[in-house]
Structure formats: structure tokens, C-alpha cells
XYZ file of C-alpha atoms in Angstrom:
153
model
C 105.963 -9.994 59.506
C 108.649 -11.726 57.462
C 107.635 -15.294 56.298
C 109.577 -18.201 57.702
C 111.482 -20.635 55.267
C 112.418 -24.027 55.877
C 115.936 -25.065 55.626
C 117.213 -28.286 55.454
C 120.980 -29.441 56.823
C 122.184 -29.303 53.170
C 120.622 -25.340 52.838
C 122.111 -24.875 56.352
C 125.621 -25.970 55.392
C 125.512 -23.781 51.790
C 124.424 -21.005 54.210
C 127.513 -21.386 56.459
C 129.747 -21.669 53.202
C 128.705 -18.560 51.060
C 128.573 -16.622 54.224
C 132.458 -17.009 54.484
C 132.897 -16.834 50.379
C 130.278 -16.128 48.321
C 132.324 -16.542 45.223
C 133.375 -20.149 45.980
C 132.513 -22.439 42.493
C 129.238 -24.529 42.850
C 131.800 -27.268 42.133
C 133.334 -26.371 44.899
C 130.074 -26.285 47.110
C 128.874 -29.121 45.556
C 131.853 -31.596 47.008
C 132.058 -29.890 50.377
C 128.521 -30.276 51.309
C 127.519 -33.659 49.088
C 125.016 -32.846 46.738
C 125.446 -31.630 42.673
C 126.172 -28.805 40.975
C 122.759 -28.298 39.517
C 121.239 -29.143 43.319
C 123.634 -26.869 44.513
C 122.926 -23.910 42.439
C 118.772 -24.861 42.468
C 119.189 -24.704 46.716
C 120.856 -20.782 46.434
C 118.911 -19.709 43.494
C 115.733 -20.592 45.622
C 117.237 -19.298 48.833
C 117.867 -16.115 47.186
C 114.423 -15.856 45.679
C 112.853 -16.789 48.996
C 114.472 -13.870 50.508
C 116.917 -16.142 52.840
C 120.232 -14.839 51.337
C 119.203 -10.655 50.666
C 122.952 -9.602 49.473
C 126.174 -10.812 47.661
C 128.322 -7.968 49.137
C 131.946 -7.668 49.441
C 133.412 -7.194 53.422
C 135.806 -4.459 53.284
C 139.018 -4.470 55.777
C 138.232 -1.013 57.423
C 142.181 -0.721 58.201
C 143.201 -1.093 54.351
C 140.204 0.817 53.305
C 141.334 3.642 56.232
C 138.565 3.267 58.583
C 140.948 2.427 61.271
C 138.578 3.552 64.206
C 135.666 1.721 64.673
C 132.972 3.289 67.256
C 130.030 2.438 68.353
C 127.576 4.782 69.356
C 124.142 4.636 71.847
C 121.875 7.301 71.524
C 118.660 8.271 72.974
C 116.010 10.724 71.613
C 113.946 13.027 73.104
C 110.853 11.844 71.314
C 110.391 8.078 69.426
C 107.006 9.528 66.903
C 107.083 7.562 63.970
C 107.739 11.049 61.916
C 111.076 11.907 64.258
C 112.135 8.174 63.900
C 112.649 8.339 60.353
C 114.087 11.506 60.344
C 116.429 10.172 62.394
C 117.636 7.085 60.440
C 116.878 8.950 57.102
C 119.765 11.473 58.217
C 122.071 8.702 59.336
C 121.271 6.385 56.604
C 122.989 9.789 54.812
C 126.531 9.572 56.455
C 128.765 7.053 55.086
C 130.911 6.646 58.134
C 127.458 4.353 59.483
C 127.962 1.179 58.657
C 125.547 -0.708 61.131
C 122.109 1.137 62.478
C 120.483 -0.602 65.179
C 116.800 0.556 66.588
C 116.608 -1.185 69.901
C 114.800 -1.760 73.117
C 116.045 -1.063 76.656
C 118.265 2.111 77.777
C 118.871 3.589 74.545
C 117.043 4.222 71.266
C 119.577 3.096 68.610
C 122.833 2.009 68.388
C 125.077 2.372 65.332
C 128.743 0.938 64.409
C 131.138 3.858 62.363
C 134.469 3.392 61.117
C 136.535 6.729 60.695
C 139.820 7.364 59.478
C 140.315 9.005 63.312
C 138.911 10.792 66.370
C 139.284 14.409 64.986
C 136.552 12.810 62.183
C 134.464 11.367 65.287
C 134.495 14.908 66.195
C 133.425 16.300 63.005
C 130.235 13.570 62.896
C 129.448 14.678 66.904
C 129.166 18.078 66.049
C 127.223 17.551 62.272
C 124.537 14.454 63.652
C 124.355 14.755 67.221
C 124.491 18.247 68.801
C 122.551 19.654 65.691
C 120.008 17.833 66.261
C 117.348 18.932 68.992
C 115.777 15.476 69.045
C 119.059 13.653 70.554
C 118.777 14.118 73.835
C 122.408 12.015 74.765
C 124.693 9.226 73.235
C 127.281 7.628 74.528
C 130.625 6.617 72.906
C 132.105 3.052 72.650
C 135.309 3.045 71.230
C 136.427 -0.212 69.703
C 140.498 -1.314 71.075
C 140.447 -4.605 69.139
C 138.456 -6.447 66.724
C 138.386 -10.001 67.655
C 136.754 -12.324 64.590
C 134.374 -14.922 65.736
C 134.208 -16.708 62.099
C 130.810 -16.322 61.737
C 128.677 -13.012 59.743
């Protein structure tokens, strides 16, 4: 079970900056949230090592990148074993068109979030990941009209 970290309001408001733009100058951070430079850099440096902030990545615009559909996908399986489980993420985890896997509770087994160039590619992943697979007994298809930013991660 991951290990709980206390944050304080000044962690909380780094947090809420670096989430938006991790490349912002500790200078920067420093005035916006009231503390130093040094303090500033100490409070991420430990938050990193502490395993609160995993990544520095870089968010992609799917349209400029030309993912322009974005789907997401429920599926069930036929059996949940540990073994078929991981066969079953190890062969998404494969496809570069899944961005987001999901292993849930409920109706459905997992859900996952692709971005395609277009439908005829949605096609092409249908036919490679689902039907050729005897453990997926049924998915379902939730194609994305809009996305509509809510400012946070």
C-alpha cells in the first residue's frame, strides 16, 4: 500500500503550480506562493523523492500531434486470473494509440482513453486487440464530441 505524505498549504500550492507548468523558474514559484528559492526547490526536490510528484512529462495537443479522435473504450473479460490480467494490460500497454488504462470495479473490467488519427484506425485497433482476443468477451465504444478543460491534471 502506498505510504501517505504530509503536505502542507505551501506543498499544496507548488503542487497546483507545476501541475499547470512544470518548467515555471523557482523564482517564479518562489513569489507566487511566498516562500524562497532554496525553500522552494528543497519542498519539490523532497516531493519528488517522496514519490508525491512521479513525472515531469510534457501534455501533447492530440489535434496538432494528429490524434484528433479521442475514444474511450469499456471492456469486459471473460476471465479476471491474475495470469489473463496481465496479459491483458501487457498487450495494451503495447499499442501506442492507449494513452490512459483504467482497471476498475463495477460493470466493466477496464476502461482505456485512445487518441487516433480517425475511425478507419479505431477499426484497425478493434480488429488487432479486441476480436483477437478470446478473453474479451465485449467493449463498448465512447466516442469523445468535445474536450472541455477543467484546469486541473
Amino acid at each position: 500500500m502506498t505510504e501517505l505524505v504530509t503536505l502542507d498549504q505551501f506543498d499544496r500550492k507548488l503542487l497546483a503550480l507545476v501541475q499547470k507548468n512544470n518548467l515555471r523558474p523557482a523564482r517564479e514559484l518562489a513569489e507566487a506562493v511566498g516562500l524562497s528559492e532554496s525553500a522552494v526547490l528543497r519542498r519539490l526536490r523532497r516531493m519528488r523523492s517522496e514519490g508525491v510528484i512521479v513525472a515531469d512529462v510534457a501534455v501533447v495537443d492530440p489535434a496538432v500531434a494528429g490524434e484528433v479522435v479521442s475514444i474511450h473504450v469499456l471492456v469486459s473479460l471473460e476471465r479476471e486470473r491474475s495470469f489473463d490480467l496481465d496479459a491483458f494490460i501487457r498487450k495494451i500497454r503495447q499499442r501506442p494509440e492507449v494513452k490512459k488504462i483504467w482497471y476498475v470495479t463495477g460493470e466493466v473490467d477496464f476502461v482505456l482513453l485512445l487518441r487516433l488519427p480517425g475511425m478507419d484506425h479505431y477499426a484497425d485497433f478493434v480488429d488487432d486487440v479486441f476480436h483477437a482476443d478470446e478473453n474479451v468477451k465485449s467493449f463498448k465504444t465512447i466516442v469523445a464530441i468535445r474536450e472541455i478543460e477543467t484546469g486541473g491534471v
